[in-house]
Short mmCIF file of C-alpha atoms in Angstrom, two decimals:
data_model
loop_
_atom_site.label_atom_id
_atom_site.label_comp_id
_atom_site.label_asym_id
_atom_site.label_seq_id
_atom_site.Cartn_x
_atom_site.Cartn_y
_atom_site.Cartn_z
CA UNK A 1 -5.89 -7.08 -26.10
CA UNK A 2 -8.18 -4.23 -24.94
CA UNK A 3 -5.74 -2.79 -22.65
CA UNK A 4 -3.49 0.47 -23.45
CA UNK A 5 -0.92 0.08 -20.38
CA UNK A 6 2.28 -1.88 -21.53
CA UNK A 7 2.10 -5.90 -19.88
CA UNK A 8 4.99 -5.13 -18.29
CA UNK A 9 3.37 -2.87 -16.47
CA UNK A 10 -0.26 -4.87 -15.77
CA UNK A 11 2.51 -7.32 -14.10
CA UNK A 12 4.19 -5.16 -12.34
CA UNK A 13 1.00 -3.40 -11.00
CA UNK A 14 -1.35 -6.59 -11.31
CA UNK A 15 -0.89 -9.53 -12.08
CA UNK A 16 3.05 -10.40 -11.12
CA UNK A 17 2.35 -8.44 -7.89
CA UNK A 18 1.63 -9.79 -4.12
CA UNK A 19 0.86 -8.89 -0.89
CA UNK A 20 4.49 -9.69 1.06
CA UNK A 21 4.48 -11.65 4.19
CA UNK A 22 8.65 -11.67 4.62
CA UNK A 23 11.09 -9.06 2.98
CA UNK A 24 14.71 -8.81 2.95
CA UNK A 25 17.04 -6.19 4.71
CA UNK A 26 17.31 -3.64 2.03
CA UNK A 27 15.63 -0.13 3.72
CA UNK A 28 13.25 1.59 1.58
CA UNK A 29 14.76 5.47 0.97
CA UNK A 30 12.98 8.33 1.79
CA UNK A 31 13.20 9.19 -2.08
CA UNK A 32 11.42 6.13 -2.66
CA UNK A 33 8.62 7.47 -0.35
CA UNK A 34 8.19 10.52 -1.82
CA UNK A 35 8.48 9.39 -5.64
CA UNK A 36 5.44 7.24 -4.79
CA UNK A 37 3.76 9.95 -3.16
CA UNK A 38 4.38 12.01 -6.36
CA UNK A 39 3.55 9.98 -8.06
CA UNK A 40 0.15 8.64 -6.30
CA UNK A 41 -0.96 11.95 -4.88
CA UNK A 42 -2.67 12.67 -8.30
CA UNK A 43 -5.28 9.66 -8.19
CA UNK A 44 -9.06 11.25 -7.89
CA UNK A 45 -10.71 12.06 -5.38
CA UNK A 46 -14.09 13.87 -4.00
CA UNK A 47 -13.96 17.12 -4.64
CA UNK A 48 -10.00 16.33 -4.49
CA UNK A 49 -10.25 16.41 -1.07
CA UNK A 50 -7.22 14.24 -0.41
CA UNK A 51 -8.02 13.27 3.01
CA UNK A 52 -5.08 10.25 3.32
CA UNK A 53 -2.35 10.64 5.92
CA UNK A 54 0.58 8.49 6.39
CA UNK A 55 2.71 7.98 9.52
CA UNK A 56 6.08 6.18 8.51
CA UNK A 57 7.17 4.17 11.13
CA UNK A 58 10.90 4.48 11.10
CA UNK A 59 12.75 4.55 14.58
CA UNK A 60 12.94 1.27 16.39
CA UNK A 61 10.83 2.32 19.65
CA UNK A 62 7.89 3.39 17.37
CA UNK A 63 8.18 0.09 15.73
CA UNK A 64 8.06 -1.17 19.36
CA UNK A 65 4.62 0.36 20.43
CA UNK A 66 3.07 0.05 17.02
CA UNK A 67 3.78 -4.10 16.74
CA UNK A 68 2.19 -4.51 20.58
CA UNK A 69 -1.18 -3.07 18.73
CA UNK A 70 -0.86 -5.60 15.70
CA UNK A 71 -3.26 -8.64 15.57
CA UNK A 72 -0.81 -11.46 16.85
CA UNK A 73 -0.50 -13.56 12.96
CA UNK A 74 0.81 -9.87 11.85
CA UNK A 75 3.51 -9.01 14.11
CA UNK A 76 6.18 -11.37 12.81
CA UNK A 77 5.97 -9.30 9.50
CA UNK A 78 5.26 -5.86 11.05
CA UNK A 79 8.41 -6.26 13.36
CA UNK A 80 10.73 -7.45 10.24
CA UNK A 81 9.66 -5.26 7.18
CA UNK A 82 11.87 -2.35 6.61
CA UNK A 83 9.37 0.33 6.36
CA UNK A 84 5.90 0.02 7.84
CA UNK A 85 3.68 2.78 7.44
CA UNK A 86 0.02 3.53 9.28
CA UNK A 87 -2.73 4.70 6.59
CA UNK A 88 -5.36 6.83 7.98
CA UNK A 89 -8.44 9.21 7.28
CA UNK A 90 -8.46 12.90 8.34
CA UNK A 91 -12.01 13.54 9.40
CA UNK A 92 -10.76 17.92 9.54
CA UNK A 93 -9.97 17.40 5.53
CA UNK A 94 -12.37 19.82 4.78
CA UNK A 95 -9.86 22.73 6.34
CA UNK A 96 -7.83 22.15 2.94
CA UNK A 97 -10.53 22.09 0.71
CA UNK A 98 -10.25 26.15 -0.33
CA UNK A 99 -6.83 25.47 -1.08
CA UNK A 100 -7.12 21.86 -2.72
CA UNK A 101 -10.65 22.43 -4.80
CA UNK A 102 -9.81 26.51 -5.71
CA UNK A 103 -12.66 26.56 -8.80
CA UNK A 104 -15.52 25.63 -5.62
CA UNK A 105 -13.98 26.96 -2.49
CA UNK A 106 -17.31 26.95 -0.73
CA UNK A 107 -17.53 23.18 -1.08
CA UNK A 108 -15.71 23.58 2.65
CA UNK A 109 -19.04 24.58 3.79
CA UNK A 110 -21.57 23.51 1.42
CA UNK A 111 -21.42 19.84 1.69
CA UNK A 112 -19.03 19.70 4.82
CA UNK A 113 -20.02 21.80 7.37
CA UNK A 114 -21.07 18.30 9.65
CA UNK A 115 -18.39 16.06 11.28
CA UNK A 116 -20.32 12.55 10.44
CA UNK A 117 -20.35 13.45 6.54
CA UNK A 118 -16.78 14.62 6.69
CA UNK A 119 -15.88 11.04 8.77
CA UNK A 120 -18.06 8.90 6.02
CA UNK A 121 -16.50 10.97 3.28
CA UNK A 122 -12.65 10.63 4.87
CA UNK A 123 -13.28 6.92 4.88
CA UNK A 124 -14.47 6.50 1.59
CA UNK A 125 -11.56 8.79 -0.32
CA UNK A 126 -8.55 8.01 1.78
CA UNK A 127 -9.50 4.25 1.07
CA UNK A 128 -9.46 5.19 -2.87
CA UNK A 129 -5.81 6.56 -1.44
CA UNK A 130 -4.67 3.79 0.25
CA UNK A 131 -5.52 1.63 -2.94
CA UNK A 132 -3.23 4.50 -4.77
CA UNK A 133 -0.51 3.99 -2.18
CA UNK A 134 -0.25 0.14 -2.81
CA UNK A 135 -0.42 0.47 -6.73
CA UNK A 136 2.29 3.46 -5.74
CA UNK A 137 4.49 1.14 -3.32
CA UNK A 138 4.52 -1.29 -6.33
CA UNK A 139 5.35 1.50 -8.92
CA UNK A 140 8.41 1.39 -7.09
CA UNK A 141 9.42 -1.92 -7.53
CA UNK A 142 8.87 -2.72 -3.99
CA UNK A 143 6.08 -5.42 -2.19
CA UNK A 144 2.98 -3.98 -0.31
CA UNK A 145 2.11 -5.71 2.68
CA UNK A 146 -1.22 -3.88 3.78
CA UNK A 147 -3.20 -5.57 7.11
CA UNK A 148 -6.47 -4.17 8.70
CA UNK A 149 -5.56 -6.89 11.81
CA UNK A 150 -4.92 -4.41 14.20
CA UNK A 151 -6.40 -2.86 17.22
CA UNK A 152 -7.48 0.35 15.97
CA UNK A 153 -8.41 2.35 18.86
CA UNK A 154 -4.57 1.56 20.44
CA UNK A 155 -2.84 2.56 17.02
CA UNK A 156 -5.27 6.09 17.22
CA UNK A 157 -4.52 6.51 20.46
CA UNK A 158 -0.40 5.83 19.85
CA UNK A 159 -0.14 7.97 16.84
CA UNK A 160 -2.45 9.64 15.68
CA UNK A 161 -5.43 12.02 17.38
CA UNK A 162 -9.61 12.31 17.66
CA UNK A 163 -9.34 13.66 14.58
CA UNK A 164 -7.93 10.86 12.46
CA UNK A 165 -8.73 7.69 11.76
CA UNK A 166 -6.41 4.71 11.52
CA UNK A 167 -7.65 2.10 7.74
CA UNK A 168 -4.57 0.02 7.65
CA UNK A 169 -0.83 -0.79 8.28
CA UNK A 170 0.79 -1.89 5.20
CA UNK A 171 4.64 -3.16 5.27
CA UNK A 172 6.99 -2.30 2.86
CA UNK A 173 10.02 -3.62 1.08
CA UNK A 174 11.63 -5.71 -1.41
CA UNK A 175 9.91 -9.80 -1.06
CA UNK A 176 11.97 -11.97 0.80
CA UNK A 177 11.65 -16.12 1.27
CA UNK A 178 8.24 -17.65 0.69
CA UNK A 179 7.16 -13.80 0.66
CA UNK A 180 3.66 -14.80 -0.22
CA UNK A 181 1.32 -17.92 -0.69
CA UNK A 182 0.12 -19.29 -4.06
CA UNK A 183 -2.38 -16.99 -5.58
CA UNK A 184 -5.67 -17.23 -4.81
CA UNK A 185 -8.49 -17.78 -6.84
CA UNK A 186 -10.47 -14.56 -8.45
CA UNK A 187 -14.31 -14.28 -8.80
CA UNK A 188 -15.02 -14.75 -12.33
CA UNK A 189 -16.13 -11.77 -14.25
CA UNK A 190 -19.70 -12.78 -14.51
CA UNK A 191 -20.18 -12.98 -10.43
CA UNK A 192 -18.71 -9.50 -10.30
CA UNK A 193 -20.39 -7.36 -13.35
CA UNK A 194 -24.36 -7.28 -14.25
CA UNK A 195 -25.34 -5.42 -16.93
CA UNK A 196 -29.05 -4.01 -17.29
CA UNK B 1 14.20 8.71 -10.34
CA UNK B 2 13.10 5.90 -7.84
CA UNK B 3 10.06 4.29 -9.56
CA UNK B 4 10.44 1.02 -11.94
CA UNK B 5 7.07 1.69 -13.59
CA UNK B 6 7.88 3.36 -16.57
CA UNK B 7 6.86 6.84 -17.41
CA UNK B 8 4.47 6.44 -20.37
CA UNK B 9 2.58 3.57 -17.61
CA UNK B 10 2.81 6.80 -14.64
CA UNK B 11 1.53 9.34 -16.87
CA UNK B 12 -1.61 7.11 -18.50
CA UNK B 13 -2.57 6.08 -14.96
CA UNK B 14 -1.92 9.24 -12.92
CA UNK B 15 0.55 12.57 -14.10
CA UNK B 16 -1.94 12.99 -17.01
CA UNK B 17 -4.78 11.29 -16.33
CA UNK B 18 -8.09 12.94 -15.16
CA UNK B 19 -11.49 12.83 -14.10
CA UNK B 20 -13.72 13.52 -17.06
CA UNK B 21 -17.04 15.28 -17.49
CA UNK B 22 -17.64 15.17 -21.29
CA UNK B 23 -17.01 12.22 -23.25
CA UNK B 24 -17.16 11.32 -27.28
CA UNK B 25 -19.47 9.24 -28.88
CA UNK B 26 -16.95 6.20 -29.16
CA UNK B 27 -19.12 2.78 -27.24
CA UNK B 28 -17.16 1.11 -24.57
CA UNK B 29 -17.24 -2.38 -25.45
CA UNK B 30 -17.67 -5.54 -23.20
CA UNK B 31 -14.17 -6.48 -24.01
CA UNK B 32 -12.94 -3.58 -23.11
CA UNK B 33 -14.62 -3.82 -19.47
CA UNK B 34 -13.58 -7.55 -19.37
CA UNK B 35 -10.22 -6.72 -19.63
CA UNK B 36 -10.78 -4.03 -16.91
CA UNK B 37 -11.59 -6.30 -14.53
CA UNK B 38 -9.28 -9.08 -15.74
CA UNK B 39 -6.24 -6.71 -14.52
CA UNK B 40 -7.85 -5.28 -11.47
CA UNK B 41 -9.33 -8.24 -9.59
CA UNK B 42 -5.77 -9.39 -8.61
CA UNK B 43 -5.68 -5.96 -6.46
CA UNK B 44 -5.45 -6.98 -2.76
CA UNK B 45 -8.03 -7.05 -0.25
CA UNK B 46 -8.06 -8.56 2.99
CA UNK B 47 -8.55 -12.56 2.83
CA UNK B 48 -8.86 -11.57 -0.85
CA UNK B 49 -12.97 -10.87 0.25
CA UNK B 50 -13.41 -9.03 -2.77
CA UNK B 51 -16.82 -7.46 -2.15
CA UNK B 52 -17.06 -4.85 -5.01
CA UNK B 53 -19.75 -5.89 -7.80
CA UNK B 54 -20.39 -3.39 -11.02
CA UNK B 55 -23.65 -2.83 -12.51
CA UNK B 56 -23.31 -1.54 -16.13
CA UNK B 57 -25.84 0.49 -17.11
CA UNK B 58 -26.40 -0.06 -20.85
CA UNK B 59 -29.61 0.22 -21.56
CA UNK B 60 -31.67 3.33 -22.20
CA UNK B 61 -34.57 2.93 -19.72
CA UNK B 62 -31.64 2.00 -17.30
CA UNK B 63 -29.88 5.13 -17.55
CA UNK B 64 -32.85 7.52 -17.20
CA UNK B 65 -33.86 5.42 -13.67
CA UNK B 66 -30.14 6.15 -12.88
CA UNK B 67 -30.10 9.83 -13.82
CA UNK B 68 -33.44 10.93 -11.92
CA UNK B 69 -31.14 9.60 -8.54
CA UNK B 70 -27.89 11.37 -9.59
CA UNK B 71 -27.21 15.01 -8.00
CA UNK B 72 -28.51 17.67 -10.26
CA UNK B 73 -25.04 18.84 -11.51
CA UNK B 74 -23.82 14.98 -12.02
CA UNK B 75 -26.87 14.50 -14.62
CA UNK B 76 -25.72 15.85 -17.88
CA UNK B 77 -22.25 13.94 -17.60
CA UNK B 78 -24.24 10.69 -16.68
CA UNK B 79 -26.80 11.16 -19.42
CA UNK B 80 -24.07 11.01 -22.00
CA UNK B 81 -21.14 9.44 -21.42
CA UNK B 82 -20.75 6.01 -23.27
CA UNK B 83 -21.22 3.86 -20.04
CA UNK B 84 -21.82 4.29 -16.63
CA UNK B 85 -21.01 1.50 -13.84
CA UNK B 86 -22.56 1.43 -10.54
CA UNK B 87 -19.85 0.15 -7.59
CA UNK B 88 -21.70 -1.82 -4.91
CA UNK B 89 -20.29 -3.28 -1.78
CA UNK B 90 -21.54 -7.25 -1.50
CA UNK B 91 -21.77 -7.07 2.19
CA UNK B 92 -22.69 -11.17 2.05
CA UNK B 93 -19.23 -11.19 0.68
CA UNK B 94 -18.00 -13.88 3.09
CA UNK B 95 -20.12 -16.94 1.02
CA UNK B 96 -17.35 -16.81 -1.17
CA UNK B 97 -14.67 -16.67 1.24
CA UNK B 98 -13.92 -20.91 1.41
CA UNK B 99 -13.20 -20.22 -2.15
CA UNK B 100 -11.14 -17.44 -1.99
CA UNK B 101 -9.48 -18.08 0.23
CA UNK B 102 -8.95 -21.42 0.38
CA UNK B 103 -5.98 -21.34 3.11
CA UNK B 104 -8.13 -20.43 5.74
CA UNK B 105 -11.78 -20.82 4.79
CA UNK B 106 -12.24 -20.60 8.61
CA UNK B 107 -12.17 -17.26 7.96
CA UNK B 108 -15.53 -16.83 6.98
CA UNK B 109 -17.33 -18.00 10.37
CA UNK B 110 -14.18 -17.22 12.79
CA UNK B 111 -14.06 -12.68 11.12
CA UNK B 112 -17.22 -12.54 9.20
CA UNK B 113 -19.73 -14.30 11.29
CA UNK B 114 -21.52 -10.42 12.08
CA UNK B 115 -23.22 -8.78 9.69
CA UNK B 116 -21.78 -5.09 11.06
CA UNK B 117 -18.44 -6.30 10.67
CA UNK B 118 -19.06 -7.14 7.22
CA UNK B 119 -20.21 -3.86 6.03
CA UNK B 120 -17.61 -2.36 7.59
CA UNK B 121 -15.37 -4.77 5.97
CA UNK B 122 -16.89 -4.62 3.18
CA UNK B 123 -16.95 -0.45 2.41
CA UNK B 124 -13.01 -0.47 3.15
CA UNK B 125 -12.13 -3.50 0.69
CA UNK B 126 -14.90 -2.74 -1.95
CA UNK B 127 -13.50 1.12 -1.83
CA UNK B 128 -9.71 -0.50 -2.65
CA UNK B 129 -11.79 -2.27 -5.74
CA UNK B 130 -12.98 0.57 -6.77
CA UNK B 131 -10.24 2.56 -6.92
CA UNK B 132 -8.25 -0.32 -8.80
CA UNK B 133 -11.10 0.01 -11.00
CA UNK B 134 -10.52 3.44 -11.84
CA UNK B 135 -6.96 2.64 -12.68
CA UNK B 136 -8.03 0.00 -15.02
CA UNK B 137 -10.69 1.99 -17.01
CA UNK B 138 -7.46 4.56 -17.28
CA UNK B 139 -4.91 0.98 -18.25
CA UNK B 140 -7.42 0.50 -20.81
CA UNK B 141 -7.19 3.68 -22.40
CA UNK B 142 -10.35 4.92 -21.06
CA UNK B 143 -10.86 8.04 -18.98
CA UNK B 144 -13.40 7.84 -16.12
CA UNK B 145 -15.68 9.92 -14.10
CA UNK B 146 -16.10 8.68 -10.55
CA UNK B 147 -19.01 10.73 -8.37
CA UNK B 148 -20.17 10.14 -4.92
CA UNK B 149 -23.28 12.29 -5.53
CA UNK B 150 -25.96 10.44 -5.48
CA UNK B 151 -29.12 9.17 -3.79
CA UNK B 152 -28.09 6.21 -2.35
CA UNK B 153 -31.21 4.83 -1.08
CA UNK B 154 -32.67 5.26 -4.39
CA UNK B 155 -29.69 3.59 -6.34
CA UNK B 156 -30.12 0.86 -4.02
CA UNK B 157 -33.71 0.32 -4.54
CA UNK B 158 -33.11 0.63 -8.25
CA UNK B 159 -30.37 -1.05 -9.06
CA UNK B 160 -29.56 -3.10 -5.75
CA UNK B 161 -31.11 -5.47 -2.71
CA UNK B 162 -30.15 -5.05 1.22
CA UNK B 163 -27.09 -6.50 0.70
CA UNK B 164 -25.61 -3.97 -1.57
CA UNK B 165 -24.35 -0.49 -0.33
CA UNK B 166 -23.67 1.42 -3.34
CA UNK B 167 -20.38 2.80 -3.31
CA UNK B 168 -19.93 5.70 -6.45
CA UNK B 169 -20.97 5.75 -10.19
CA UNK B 170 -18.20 6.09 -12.81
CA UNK B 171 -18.92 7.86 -16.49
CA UNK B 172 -16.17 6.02 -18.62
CA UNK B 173 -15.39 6.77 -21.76
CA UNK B 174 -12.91 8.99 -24.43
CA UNK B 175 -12.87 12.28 -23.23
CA UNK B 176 -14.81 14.79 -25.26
CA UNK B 177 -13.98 18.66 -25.70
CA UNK B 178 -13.54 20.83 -22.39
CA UNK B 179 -13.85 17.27 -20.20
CA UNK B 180 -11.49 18.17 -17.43
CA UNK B 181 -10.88 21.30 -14.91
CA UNK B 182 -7.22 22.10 -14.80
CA UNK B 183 -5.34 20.32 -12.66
CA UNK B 184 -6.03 21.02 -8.85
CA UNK B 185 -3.24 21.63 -6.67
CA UNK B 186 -2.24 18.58 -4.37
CA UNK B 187 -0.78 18.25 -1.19
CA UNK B 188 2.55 18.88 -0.42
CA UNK B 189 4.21 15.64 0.85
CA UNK B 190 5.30 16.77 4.53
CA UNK B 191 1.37 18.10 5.31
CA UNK B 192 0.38 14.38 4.16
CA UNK B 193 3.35 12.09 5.56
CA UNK B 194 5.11 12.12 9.13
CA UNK B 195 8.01 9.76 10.58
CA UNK B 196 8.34 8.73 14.01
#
């Protein structure tokens, strides 16, 4: 075995793991939120830039206006997992950057002086987050349910601002009933990696 | 403490992992990169599209095309770490969707019929690839060096066709003397998460 990390772990992570279409009743703690962020908020980035934000969806008329933006096959879920939180992008990330990347402060300027290379940036390194997040979510012994079938310009326009951009909405708690189909199959290693 | 994973598992994949810039002389063998990928390809993506495809540089003349496309300060890291893996988006991803997903191979003609909406597709779901690849490199023991600067049209021509958007590069390999910065400072969890 070429690995270092415990199996345990590769199943809890990996392999045992699932995206969760039903969950069961038990909330998911604000302690749990934060010891994944903790946990997660240490996963690279460029130029650390750390441009993920998270909007937990907790009170029941949020819930409301965020499921009325979810493609229809997602609502079900969205409307019945304990936690649901919206993932997005902040295109201003470069406002931190003095603070986040202290050894290159002029980095802020440098490489991101112009809105559409901050926005292609954002997208690219709060994705890398979001991938964090759901290895996080798991971490915590809890399922990740994340969905991109939304409508994105109503979830923007709902909860977040011109200055943020909405990747996904991933539900969050412990699996319930038929939580998840049977596994699908993976591309075999020789599809995926070419070596030259 | 809320999290399951165990702390030996959070500090190998994020408390005390880092990005590296010098690396030892050890190889990184194609088991090793096997069992990478073995772990990480059960990561979720939406209708399990999978798009992300690795090019391993190995050989010499390989990794001097790559270096001459590599941002001036990224070249002395890429010219000597062990191996260096290009991450490509498959933006054609969706002629393997009836076998990924074989629930729903509608799915290819009734989401992925537009090429736009692949790319876009695509870039978020090979980006969640990636950064389950980074996690693996660090599951295998492995420290790795992700950087988004680049020449991307020239990587492309290189090392790619039209329907490849390359995504980052990644040095892997055991970290040599001096390989890391210290630690930059991270968010503090109420800038990065709200509740509503």
């Amino acid at each position: 075995m070429s690995l270092v990390l415990d199996r345990t772990a590769q199943d809890l992570l990996f392999r045992e793991a699932h995206t969760a279409n039903t969950f069961t009743d038990e909330p998911v703690t604000e302690e749990q939120v934060q010891a994944v962020y903790d946990l997660v908020k240490y996963g690279p980035t460029a130029f650390n830039q750390s441009p993920l934000r998270v909007v937990l969806v907790r009170s029941a008329e949020a819930r409301e206006r965020l499921v009325r933006h979810m493609a229809e096959g997602n609502r079900p879920k969205t409307s019945t997992a304990p936690l649901v939180a919206i993932l997005a992008a902040d295109n201003e990330f470069h406002q931190e950057l003095p603070a986040l990347f202290p050894h290159y402060p002029q980095a802020k300027d440098a490489f991101f002086a112009e809105r559409p290379v901050r926005e292609q940036s954002a997208a690219l390194n709060a994705a890398l987050q979001a991938a964090y997040f759901i290895i996080g979510v798991r971490a915590a012994g809890l399922a990740a349910g994340p969905m991109t079938g939304f409508d994105s310009a109503g979830v923007k326009k709902e909860f977040l601002d011109d200055d943020h951009t909405p990747l996904m909405v991933v539900n969050i708690g412990r699996p319930g009933e038929h939580a998840w189909f049977p596994r699908s199959p993976r591309l075999p290693f020789d599809d995926v990696v070419t070596t030259v």
